[in-house]
Each structure stands twice: as C-alpha cells, then as structure tokens.
XYZ file of C-alpha atoms in Angstrom:
599
model
C -48.600 -93.819 28.775
C -49.111 -94.565 25.270
C -45.523 -95.683 24.705
C -45.917 -98.143 27.642
C -49.215 -99.578 26.077
C -46.957 -102.886 24.634
C -45.962 -103.858 28.270
C -49.009 -103.320 29.745
C -50.575 -105.514 26.939
C -48.064 -108.128 27.604
C -48.947 -108.015 31.301
C -52.437 -108.637 30.842
C -51.665 -111.582 28.601
C -49.354 -113.045 31.302
C -52.181 -112.564 33.746
C -54.873 -114.246 31.425
C -52.306 -117.201 30.538
C -51.983 -118.091 34.405
C -55.731 -117.544 34.879
C -55.340 -114.524 37.260
C -58.635 -113.115 35.566
C -59.124 -110.418 38.125
C -55.760 -109.175 37.732
C -55.945 -109.369 33.791
C -59.503 -107.194 33.989
C -58.332 -104.796 36.310
C -55.018 -103.776 34.049
C -57.141 -104.057 30.900
C -59.722 -101.699 32.381
C -57.064 -99.435 33.286
C -55.357 -99.633 29.955
C -58.882 -98.820 28.111
C -59.387 -95.907 30.135
C -56.005 -94.487 29.368
C -55.643 -95.058 25.507
C -59.506 -95.942 24.747
C -58.633 -97.739 21.301
C -60.181 -100.553 19.345
C -57.143 -102.919 20.565
C -57.644 -101.964 24.110
C -61.411 -102.595 23.694
C -60.743 -105.952 22.140
C -58.151 -106.808 25.292
C -60.721 -105.973 27.845
C -63.594 -107.669 26.037
C -61.348 -110.801 25.810
C -60.797 -110.425 29.475
C -64.509 -110.538 30.278
C -65.006 -113.318 28.066
C -62.434 -115.495 29.272
C -63.151 -115.184 32.978
C -66.552 -116.372 32.287
C -68.451 -113.021 31.841
C -69.651 -113.325 28.341
C -72.395 -110.879 29.094
C -69.940 -108.193 29.903
C -68.087 -108.851 26.896
C -71.335 -108.175 25.068
C -72.553 -105.143 26.366
C -68.989 -103.585 26.031
C -68.819 -104.421 22.445
C -72.454 -103.554 21.672
C -72.249 -99.940 23.395
C -69.066 -99.029 21.172
C -69.004 -98.974 17.353
C -66.696 -101.993 16.598
C -64.871 -101.517 13.262
C -62.087 -104.197 13.494
C -62.996 -107.764 12.508
C -61.551 -109.157 15.904
C -64.189 -107.035 17.785
C -66.799 -108.144 15.326
C -66.152 -111.712 15.669
C -65.841 -111.608 19.197
C -69.313 -109.717 19.365
C -70.639 -112.532 17.386
C -69.402 -115.199 19.531
C -70.823 -113.404 22.736
C -74.210 -113.277 20.836
C -74.305 -117.222 20.046
C -73.247 -117.880 23.507
C -75.759 -115.885 25.024
C -78.484 -116.719 22.417
C -78.773 -113.415 21.194
C -79.117 -114.183 17.329
C -81.280 -110.762 16.826
C -78.093 -108.814 17.507
C -75.841 -111.179 15.655
C -73.637 -108.863 13.470
C -74.339 -110.960 10.152
C -72.655 -108.960 7.835
C -69.478 -108.397 10.118
C -69.214 -112.221 9.911
C -70.016 -112.581 6.328
C -67.521 -109.992 5.789
C -64.865 -111.829 7.481
C -65.418 -114.922 5.840
C -65.316 -113.073 2.419
C -61.783 -111.868 3.482
C -60.683 -115.224 4.829
C -59.901 -116.523 8.425
C -56.445 -115.027 7.747
C -57.517 -111.227 8.606
C -58.940 -112.415 11.954
C -56.645 -115.150 12.945
C -53.118 -114.635 11.704
C -51.127 -113.211 14.472
C -47.928 -112.207 12.559
C -45.801 -113.186 9.739
C -45.904 -113.041 5.955
C -49.223 -110.806 5.044
C -49.252 -112.522 1.615
C -49.428 -115.998 2.873
C -52.677 -117.690 2.974
C -53.019 -119.893 5.868
C -55.965 -122.535 5.308
C -56.044 -123.687 9.082
C -55.793 -120.852 11.493
C -55.411 -122.966 14.451
C -52.002 -124.358 13.203
C -50.223 -121.300 13.491
C -47.128 -120.275 15.732
C -48.555 -118.362 18.435
C -46.598 -115.228 19.135
C -48.918 -112.893 21.143
C -50.779 -115.423 23.685
C -51.550 -119.064 23.652
C -54.673 -119.726 22.025
C -57.603 -121.379 23.637
C -60.508 -123.262 22.548
C -62.820 -120.597 23.425
C -61.584 -117.421 22.139
C -58.960 -116.684 19.359
C -56.361 -113.975 20.306
C -55.684 -111.441 17.769
C -52.581 -109.129 17.683
C -53.766 -105.614 16.739
C -51.955 -103.960 13.536
C -50.654 -101.108 15.467
C -48.369 -103.213 17.473
C -47.736 -106.201 14.770
C -44.268 -106.530 13.929
C -42.745 -106.337 10.274
C -43.181 -109.167 7.965
C -41.396 -112.222 8.801
C -40.276 -110.749 12.088
C -41.241 -112.107 15.263
C -42.533 -109.349 17.723
C -40.959 -109.083 21.041
C -42.955 -109.044 23.935
C -41.925 -108.472 27.354
C -43.246 -110.615 30.108
C -42.917 -108.091 32.838
C -44.509 -104.682 33.086
C -41.458 -102.954 34.097
C -37.974 -104.077 33.006
C -34.463 -103.503 34.939
C -32.322 -100.672 33.605
C -30.171 -102.762 31.695
C -33.159 -104.351 29.712
C -34.771 -100.739 29.557
C -31.979 -99.327 27.511
C -31.566 -102.401 25.401
C -35.366 -101.851 24.573
C -34.955 -98.275 24.151
C -32.089 -98.782 21.635
C -34.420 -101.024 19.669
C -37.487 -98.578 19.480
C -35.180 -96.013 18.508
C -33.990 -98.147 15.764
C -37.368 -98.792 14.518
C -38.440 -95.418 14.711
C -35.841 -93.233 13.262
C -33.449 -93.511 10.192
C -30.249 -93.192 12.163
C -28.727 -96.531 12.940
C -27.966 -96.996 16.790
C -26.675 -100.661 17.189
C -26.978 -101.846 20.688
C -23.843 -101.879 22.820
C -24.751 -105.241 24.453
C -25.262 -106.695 20.963
C -22.695 -109.465 20.158
C -21.189 -109.237 16.609
C -18.728 -111.464 14.801
C -15.502 -109.979 14.530
C -12.343 -110.861 12.432
C -9.311 -112.515 13.422
C -7.905 -109.095 14.027
C -10.539 -108.073 16.849
C -12.799 -105.098 16.625
C -13.200 -103.894 13.132
C -13.075 -99.892 12.758
C -16.766 -99.752 11.824
C -17.744 -101.333 14.986
C -15.298 -99.317 17.192
C -17.221 -96.117 15.569
C -20.570 -97.229 16.301
C -19.811 -97.984 19.808
C -18.134 -94.624 20.415
C -21.425 -93.219 18.856
C -23.458 -95.089 21.547
C -21.416 -94.138 24.486
C -21.558 -90.121 23.190
C -25.553 -90.713 22.854
C -25.978 -92.337 26.336
C -23.699 -90.065 28.123
C -25.336 -86.808 26.751
C -29.065 -88.261 27.440
C -27.791 -89.215 31.032
C -26.128 -86.008 31.456
C -29.092 -84.054 30.101
C -26.629 -82.342 27.519
C -28.032 -83.742 24.406
C -29.811 -82.053 21.966
C -33.513 -81.424 23.384
C -34.815 -81.408 19.822
C -33.315 -84.641 18.670
C -35.877 -87.456 18.000
C -33.486 -89.762 20.338
C -33.846 -87.498 23.382
C -37.450 -86.858 22.670
C -38.277 -90.429 22.752
C -36.398 -91.204 25.530
C -38.165 -88.496 27.689
C -41.519 -89.399 26.332
C -40.974 -92.971 27.595
C -39.804 -92.043 30.932
C -42.601 -89.715 31.625
C -45.158 -92.459 30.372
C -43.459 -94.858 32.750
C -43.676 -92.326 35.700
C -47.206 -91.461 34.898
C -48.309 -95.111 34.772
C -46.351 -95.900 38.165
C -47.920 -92.749 40.191
C -51.400 -94.086 38.584
C -50.899 -97.521 40.117
C -49.454 -96.021 43.415
C -52.513 -93.606 43.895
C -54.896 -96.324 43.215
C -53.192 -98.734 45.632
C -53.090 -96.120 48.436
C -56.887 -95.505 47.949
C -57.781 -99.044 48.057
C -55.557 -99.461 51.029
C -57.141 -96.725 53.029
C -60.488 -98.192 52.105
C -59.627 -101.521 53.437
C -58.262 -99.940 56.700
C -61.669 -98.002 56.757
C -59.966 -94.649 56.511
C -62.824 -93.723 54.190
C -62.546 -90.115 54.113
C -58.783 -90.440 53.119
C -59.863 -92.947 50.503
C -62.460 -90.739 48.879
C -59.703 -87.855 48.870
C -57.135 -90.054 47.220
C -59.249 -91.660 44.685
C -61.029 -88.641 43.663
C -57.648 -86.854 42.660
C -57.292 -89.468 40.079
C -57.378 -88.492 36.412
C -60.837 -87.724 35.236
C -60.443 -90.596 32.682
C -59.788 -92.879 35.340
C -62.140 -91.404 37.886
C -65.023 -91.740 35.607
C -64.636 -95.729 35.510
C -66.690 -98.360 37.249
C -64.213 -99.658 39.492
C -62.868 -96.524 41.076
C -66.344 -94.941 41.434
C -67.678 -98.465 43.052
C -64.772 -97.840 45.585
C -65.811 -94.367 46.265
C -69.492 -95.369 46.800
C -68.354 -98.015 49.236
C -66.654 -95.541 51.056
C -69.445 -93.397 51.488
C -71.827 -96.201 52.496
C -69.173 -96.887 55.349
C -69.793 -93.523 56.241
C -73.409 -93.906 56.369
C -73.739 -91.235 53.766
C -76.353 -92.925 51.937
C -77.595 -90.165 49.600
C -73.955 -89.663 48.550
C -73.447 -93.207 48.203
C -76.507 -93.699 46.079
C -75.740 -91.042 43.492
C -71.975 -92.687 42.962
C -73.404 -95.921 42.431
C -76.183 -94.739 40.140
C -73.367 -92.931 38.118
C -71.392 -96.673 38.042
C -74.802 -98.157 36.748
C -74.901 -95.136 33.922
C -71.135 -95.938 32.866
C -71.054 -99.576 33.117
C -74.414 -101.128 33.106
C -72.985 -104.653 32.992
C -71.078 -104.239 36.231
C -72.222 -106.447 39.235
C -69.266 -106.082 41.546
C -70.383 -103.925 44.431
C -74.026 -103.976 43.472
C -74.780 -105.699 46.874
C -73.575 -102.270 48.724
C -75.659 -100.713 46.258
C -78.698 -102.626 47.315
C -78.185 -102.132 50.820
C -77.664 -98.509 50.480
C -81.238 -98.423 48.639
C -82.624 -100.807 51.326
C -81.555 -97.976 54.174
C -83.178 -95.185 51.852
C -86.472 -97.273 51.473
C -86.457 -96.762 47.806
C -87.979 -100.118 46.889
C -88.983 -99.265 43.160
C -84.988 -98.658 42.228
C -84.187 -101.574 44.445
C -86.754 -103.844 42.543
C -85.431 -102.590 39.169
C -81.962 -103.317 40.358
C -82.841 -106.548 41.234
C -84.477 -107.396 37.981
C -81.585 -106.182 35.656
C -78.751 -107.937 37.542
C -80.565 -111.275 37.997
C -81.430 -111.387 34.076
C -77.771 -110.579 33.522
C -75.790 -112.974 35.636
C -77.426 -115.606 37.425
C -73.941 -117.128 38.353
C -72.635 -114.394 40.762
C -73.646 -113.772 44.114
C -74.174 -110.088 43.932
C -77.530 -110.132 42.026
C -78.942 -112.605 44.656
C -78.079 -110.458 47.534
C -79.648 -107.922 45.586
C -82.687 -109.890 45.045
C -82.662 -110.650 48.923
C -82.391 -106.919 50.014
C -85.438 -106.167 47.521
C -87.608 -108.858 49.400
C -86.299 -107.805 52.814
C -87.200 -104.363 52.298
C -91.035 -105.803 51.593
C -90.810 -107.699 55.095
C -91.009 -110.855 53.090
C -88.246 -112.405 55.227
C -88.809 -116.170 53.810
C -88.024 -115.535 50.222
C -85.192 -113.046 51.286
C -83.725 -116.021 53.333
C -84.126 -118.319 50.011
C -82.548 -115.656 47.913
C -79.385 -115.122 50.305
C -79.064 -119.035 50.738
C -78.943 -119.069 46.747
C -76.057 -116.513 46.923
C -74.232 -118.588 48.976
C -74.848 -121.440 46.871
C -73.591 -119.726 43.915
C -70.314 -118.715 45.574
C -69.868 -120.462 49.318
C -66.641 -117.831 49.661
C -68.728 -114.532 49.527
C -68.999 -113.655 53.164
C -71.295 -110.809 52.686
C -73.873 -112.964 51.735
C -73.682 -115.129 55.089
C -73.965 -111.726 56.708
C -77.091 -110.705 55.171
C -78.414 -114.077 55.711
C -77.667 -113.905 59.421
C -79.470 -110.920 59.780
C -82.548 -111.910 58.013
C -82.554 -115.277 60.140
C -82.403 -113.027 63.452
C -85.502 -111.154 62.373
C -87.274 -114.735 62.196
C -85.734 -115.452 65.424
C -83.635 -118.313 64.380
C -81.049 -117.193 66.438
C -78.768 -120.383 66.295
C -79.083 -120.516 62.516
C -78.024 -116.682 62.517
C -75.043 -117.518 65.003
C -73.765 -120.106 62.359
C -74.046 -117.672 59.451
C -71.808 -114.783 61.262
C -69.385 -117.449 62.253
C -68.996 -118.757 58.747
C -68.645 -115.185 57.291
C -65.538 -114.547 60.184
C -64.172 -117.995 58.856
C -63.959 -116.606 55.672
C -62.961 -113.001 56.403
C -61.464 -112.478 60.007
C -61.869 -108.694 59.245
C -65.461 -108.832 58.371
C -66.365 -106.479 61.113
C -69.957 -106.783 60.171
C -70.144 -110.478 61.215
C -68.460 -109.646 64.559
C -71.278 -107.004 65.043
C -74.034 -109.572 64.031
C -72.682 -111.576 66.921
C -72.702 -108.791 69.431
C -76.362 -108.072 68.497
C -77.293 -111.529 69.087
C -75.610 -111.688 72.438
C -77.596 -108.288 73.125
C -80.960 -109.766 72.119
C -80.247 -112.570 74.620
C -79.126 -109.906 77.470
C -75.659 -111.555 77.358
C -74.295 -107.962 77.704
C -70.605 -108.800 78.504
C -70.424 -111.145 75.376
C -72.161 -108.599 73.193
C -69.598 -105.784 74.492
C -66.580 -108.010 73.790
C -67.841 -108.888 69.952
C -68.769 -105.138 69.540
C -65.243 -103.831 70.594
C -63.940 -106.366 68.302
C -65.760 -104.944 65.463
C -64.758 -101.651 66.629
C -60.947 -102.505 66.665
C -61.241 -103.332 62.788
C -63.385 -100.218 61.969
C -62.498 -97.519 64.673
C -64.203 -94.833 62.694
C -67.966 -96.377 62.802
C -70.063 -94.131 64.807
C -72.694 -96.918 64.663
C -70.748 -99.261 66.485
C -69.387 -96.885 69.130
C -73.536 -96.045 69.516
C -74.156 -99.777 70.341
C -71.083 -100.140 72.559
C -72.778 -97.272 74.579
C -76.173 -99.183 74.835
C -74.551 -102.391 76.034
C -72.670 -100.077 78.600
C -75.570 -98.453 79.685
C -77.397 -102.078 80.117
C -74.493 -102.772 82.176
C -75.062 -100.178 84.390
C -72.142 -98.043 83.177
C -74.164 -95.016 82.451
C -71.083 -92.894 82.713
C -69.040 -94.838 80.279
C -71.942 -94.850 77.961
C -72.598 -91.204 77.818
C -68.705 -90.764 77.028
C -68.989 -93.629 74.165
C -71.851 -92.030 72.654
C -70.119 -88.478 72.741
C -67.321 -89.904 70.974
C -69.474 -91.437 68.416
C -71.307 -88.236 67.991
C -67.969 -86.284 67.480
C -67.109 -88.685 64.695
C -70.776 -88.247 63.259
C -72.475 -85.252 64.603
C -75.697 -85.827 62.305
C -75.982 -89.500 63.309
C -79.666 -89.456 64.419
C -79.235 -92.819 66.165
C -76.546 -91.750 68.263
C -78.365 -88.531 69.516
C -81.321 -90.732 70.285
C -79.570 -93.068 72.197
C -78.023 -90.424 74.273
C -81.318 -88.806 74.748
C -82.604 -91.861 76.142
C -79.888 -92.622 78.493
C -80.373 -89.230 79.812
C -83.967 -89.773 80.065
C -83.121 -93.023 81.988
C -80.784 -91.152 84.332
C -83.599 -88.783 85.132
C -81.943 -85.552 83.274
C -85.233 -84.952 81.732
C -84.190 -81.093 80.666
C -80.541 -82.313 78.988
C -83.045 -85.109 77.250
C -85.328 -82.543 75.893
C -82.752 -80.281 74.527
C -81.123 -83.318 72.875
C -84.195 -84.493 71.341
C -85.079 -80.984 70.263
C -81.904 -81.024 68.105
C -82.821 -84.414 66.859
C -86.125 -83.291 65.944
C -84.574 -80.733 63.340
C -82.368 -83.696 61.855
C -85.136 -86.375 61.424
C -88.210 -84.133 61.549
C -90.832 -86.929 60.616
C -89.447 -89.705 63.068
C -92.383 -90.678 65.294
C -90.169 -92.174 68.132
C -88.568 -88.745 68.619
C -92.263 -87.120 69.565
C -92.972 -90.093 71.551
C -89.793 -89.660 73.800
C -90.516 -85.814 73.973
C -94.077 -86.776 75.113
C -92.409 -89.140 77.924
C -90.157 -86.457 78.946
C -92.853 -83.406 79.203
C -95.065 -86.276 81.258
C -92.024 -86.633 83.760
C -92.094 -82.653 83.749
C -95.490 -82.755 84.475
C -96.464 -80.666 81.384
C -99.378 -82.857 80.397
C -100.915 -80.517 77.517
C -97.467 -80.959 75.810
C -96.997 -84.850 76.201
C -100.505 -85.204 74.821
C -99.705 -82.934 71.855
C -96.323 -84.920 71.143
C -97.960 -88.276 71.626
C -100.799 -87.160 69.094
C -97.910 -86.171 66.568
C -96.178 -89.673 66.899
C -99.468 -91.664 65.996
C -100.178 -89.191 63.166
C -96.662 -89.686 61.553
C -96.771 -93.604 62.064
C -100.112 -95.088 63.174
C -98.864 -98.575 63.286
C -95.009 -97.771 64.618
C -93.593 -99.872 61.760
C -91.992 -97.333 59.704
C -89.344 -95.266 61.679
C -85.816 -94.180 60.730
C -84.168 -94.973 63.753
C -85.879 -98.187 64.571
C -85.641 -98.299 68.232
C -88.182 -98.281 70.893
C -88.162 -97.048 74.486
C -88.417 -99.918 76.710
C -87.596 -101.073 80.141
C -83.990 -100.877 79.759
C -84.213 -97.343 78.844
C -86.690 -96.271 81.838
C -86.223 -95.743 85.631
C -87.411 -98.353 87.758
C -90.307 -96.723 88.953
C -91.478 -95.440 85.532
C -94.589 -96.757 84.050
C -95.796 -97.078 80.426
C -98.505 -94.962 79.167
C -101.821 -96.091 80.793
C -105.348 -95.404 79.911
C -105.830 -94.076 83.168
C -103.340 -91.217 82.612
C -104.972 -90.239 79.306
C -108.320 -91.369 79.016
C -108.714 -89.627 75.637
C -105.610 -91.336 73.836
C -105.881 -94.455 76.032
C -106.117 -96.495 72.717
C -103.961 -94.947 70.582
C -101.119 -94.290 72.869
C -101.124 -97.983 74.261
C -101.091 -99.161 70.609
C -98.089 -96.996 69.836
C -95.982 -97.783 72.682
C -96.825 -101.730 72.371
C -95.822 -101.704 68.421
C -92.697 -99.938 69.498
C -91.636 -102.194 71.901
C -92.220 -105.013 69.847
C -89.938 -103.265 66.917
C -87.066 -102.946 69.799
C -85.138 -105.954 68.755
C -86.449 -106.806 65.470
C -86.702 -104.074 63.165
C -84.015 -101.845 64.624
C -81.554 -105.029 64.346
C -81.808 -104.928 60.568
C -81.565 -101.277 59.797
C -78.902 -100.758 62.504
C -76.944 -103.843 61.527
C -76.789 -103.005 57.996
C -75.879 -99.253 58.501
C -72.294 -100.851 59.022
C -72.417 -103.132 56.166
C-alpha cells in the first residue's frame, strides 16, 4: 500500500477541504495503521485538530516521539489551545524559530528561497486555514521548481492510471519512457523519427506488461506489479471493513465479528475496528467479551470517546461501579463537548441509583448533541424508573425520529405499554424492534412475556424456546419459561428448568425463591423453607438481582396465594419482606437492566 500512499493522502485532504471530517479521520487512521510514518502521523493529527478534537491530536502526538518540525509545531499549538503549557515543547519551537518559518510552512518550490511571510505562498498540497498550517512531507515533495501532481481521486480510471504509472517510472528510473498521450510539437514534415522510435518502445513495453511476456526482473515490470498489488490490497481492505460494518448495522453480529477478526493485525488492533467488535459482543449480550475488547480500545487509544457509551452500559450490566466511575472521570475531563462522556456519567450515577443526577447528565448529553439518539434512549429508561412515563414516551419517540432503525427506542415504548398493561400495543412495538434486530433473544423473551399476559401461553412458550435456541445460556429467557410453566401448573418441568438455571446463575436469589414456591406447590415444605432461606441469605433486601424480575400475579395461577405468615410462622417476616421487595422490583429494576441489555 506504500505505493498508493499519495492518492490516499490526496483523498484525506479532499475530505478535509470539503469538511467531511469523519471520512478524513477514518482514511487517515487506516493510512497510519498501514504505513506508521511521521508523515501519516501528522496527517492524522491534523484531521483530529481540524475536526475540533485538539485533545486527540495532543494525546496522539504526545504518545509518539515526534521528530519532524511539523509534528512538533502542531503539538505546541495543541498545548496552547488546551492550556497545557507545562508540556509545551519549547525547545522544538525555539529550534523551529531558529531555522525559520520556511522549514515548517514552505510547501514546495526552490528550497534556497527565503520566504518571509509563509501565508502568502501558493498552496499546492491543500488550502491553508487560519487554524492549522498544512505541510507537505519531504518524502512526497516535488523536485525544486516543480509543482507536485496530486490526484483528487483515490482510484483513477485505466487511462489516467497508465499515464500516472508512466510518470512514476520516468521519475524513478533512468530509462526515459515518454507518455503515449503526451502531445509533442512536430515539424512540418509530421512525426520525427525520434518520436516514432519512442512510441514504438512504449507500445512494446505496454504490450509486454499486459501480456505478461515482459522481463520479470525489469524495474518497470516490478513497479507495475507492486502498484497493482497495493491497489488490490487497499480495495480488499476497504471491502472487508465495509462488509463487516454492514453486517453489524444489520445486527448480524456473529458475521460481523468473523469478518472484522480476519483483518490484518495492524488494522485489527486499532480503536475503530476493536470498537465495532466490542459493540457486536455487546449486542449479543456477551458483556465479559465486550468489556475485554473495550478495555483494549482504552489501552490502545485512550483519547477515543466514540463507542464509550456502549462500554459504560457494558460496565453497568457487569455492576463494575469502580471502573465505570474511573471511565466517567477520564472522559468528562477530556471532552465536555461530546455526548458520549455525559452518557457515561449518567450510567455511572444510574448504577448508584442516583436517578435524578443521572437524568441531568443524560439531558446534558442531549444538549451537547441533539442528534444523539442513544442519549434519548438512556434518558427514557431513567425517566421510567422515576415513574415519569409521559416524558419517557417523548424521549423514545425522539430517538425514533432521529433514527427509525434504533430498535432500543421501539423496545422502550413496548416496555412502557407493558407497564401500563396495554399488552397489545406492547406486543406491536416489541415485534417492530424484533423486525430490526431479529437475532435478539432478549426481544423474543419479552414478546413471550407479553403473549403470556395475553393468555397465549402456548405461543409464549414457542417464542421463549426460539429465544433459548438463539442464546441457550440466557438466564432471563430460562427464568421466564420456568415462570410460565409454573403458572400453567407444570411444576416438574418448571423445577427442571430452574435447576438448569441455578447452574448458570448460582447466586441469583429469585431462582431459589421460585424453586421454593414450586416445592410448596408439590407439598415438600422442608425443601420450600430451605430455598426461601437461601434466597434471603443471598439477597436480604431483594434489590441486587441479575435477572431483576419478580414473580407477581401475572405468573401465578388464579388460586395461588403469596407466602403468608400462617404458612411458615418461623420465616414469616423474612419471606414476606422478600416477596414484597421482589414484587416492587417487577417493573422498575428489571426495566432498566433488561432494557439496556439490548442497547
């Protein structure tokens, strides 16, 4: 790809000059991962700086040993802008001032000329801006007094490629090969013999290259093959990245992980690629793997904020409050003008059950970027916890307005209608979310719960079976299936399901609580008391559950009664408080956990 470094740089400058900063950053990151040169480093830092992320340029340049004046000057400019005078490279700036502004700002031309005012130069690489001067690296600088040729396209047509190849060969090798399409002045007699001989040589060279009959050891043939291989490699890389990103956007997460994992190692170990893989694991509810990937992103690119809102929700699910607090502190100190750090801070306080403060941070994220749909979704879930359902409905609808394929918002609407016992509307919205993300076992699980509430128990069991076939170890699906079996008075099947669930989540108090109720129905009082006691030992307040769901009247047969003091006098106070706390947690705590499981 080194042969195609110049056209990729031209594409980056083209994107920068047309204010397509995301495209410029993406291409510059790919270029730097490929060549890892000071020139590519400076170009990537320039993209960060121009896109308004001076802190990214600062951390990128500070983490590398900058030797070129261009990088040192840009680092100094970032230090001044970020008020980091203690890190200002004074020696580099003084060295630049001693050498003169020409070494930093001069783009091309006669190197012996002294240019007193660098901003009056004729620009050749890219238009100058008032914020950051652009520099042409010596490796691609044109000869003195020659304007360098820069293509405005990443890939050119066959005719223009042939012309560029011939020019490159002319520059690299002593053998003079004029271009076939170059117009030359001819005398009155027409074509001169020298021009005719040169044309014949060109035809012989092109035919030998196209037919593969040329001398393999010739420099021209090797240069042609090198450039062709580099172009093919670049196109293959872009195609593979595009296929992986398309699969992720279609929520084919396994396929996305497989495609992106096959990228070359120097591209795989970049923040953007690992961030997409972490998001894919998150969508699959594989939170341990997602945390591992995102922590690697933080190690490689500590200045990256994109995707950190997903990382924070991952830590929220894993109940890692210390790591989440540290992440929130780092990101909010680094960038207060992006929505992701405020979403991380909101998740941090949500984990501490400080819902009012979490709502303020999510609201701040929306103020910073009103087009950030995920902030509306997180705010909607927090508002549900404070029973502000109408405001939550507005947040979810705003998220859908911004992104119709944001299935998390459709799911949030379904959960609100489920809380309001509008089960038909809940099923409609859950199915809409499922049409966007058909591989979500959590969505299927909730559809099964709604179907059971609509007295469609057989359909509910079929839906839950489908969900378990997608994710056999999903504890939420198995718990709901056991609850429906218990409600249908299939106690032995429910007990078998709960025993399997106990192996997956051995410290989940609700599992033991439901096992106790099953044993009560089977008349085995001593086993029921034992499981009720274990449930109380694991969670005395009924507040810290992984499944976050309670057994209420929707899961119980009509003639079933809650555990009463008359049934078990010795455990009356404890069991009653356990059941009460779990019933209260039914549509509050579970709502947040399960809703964010698909975020």
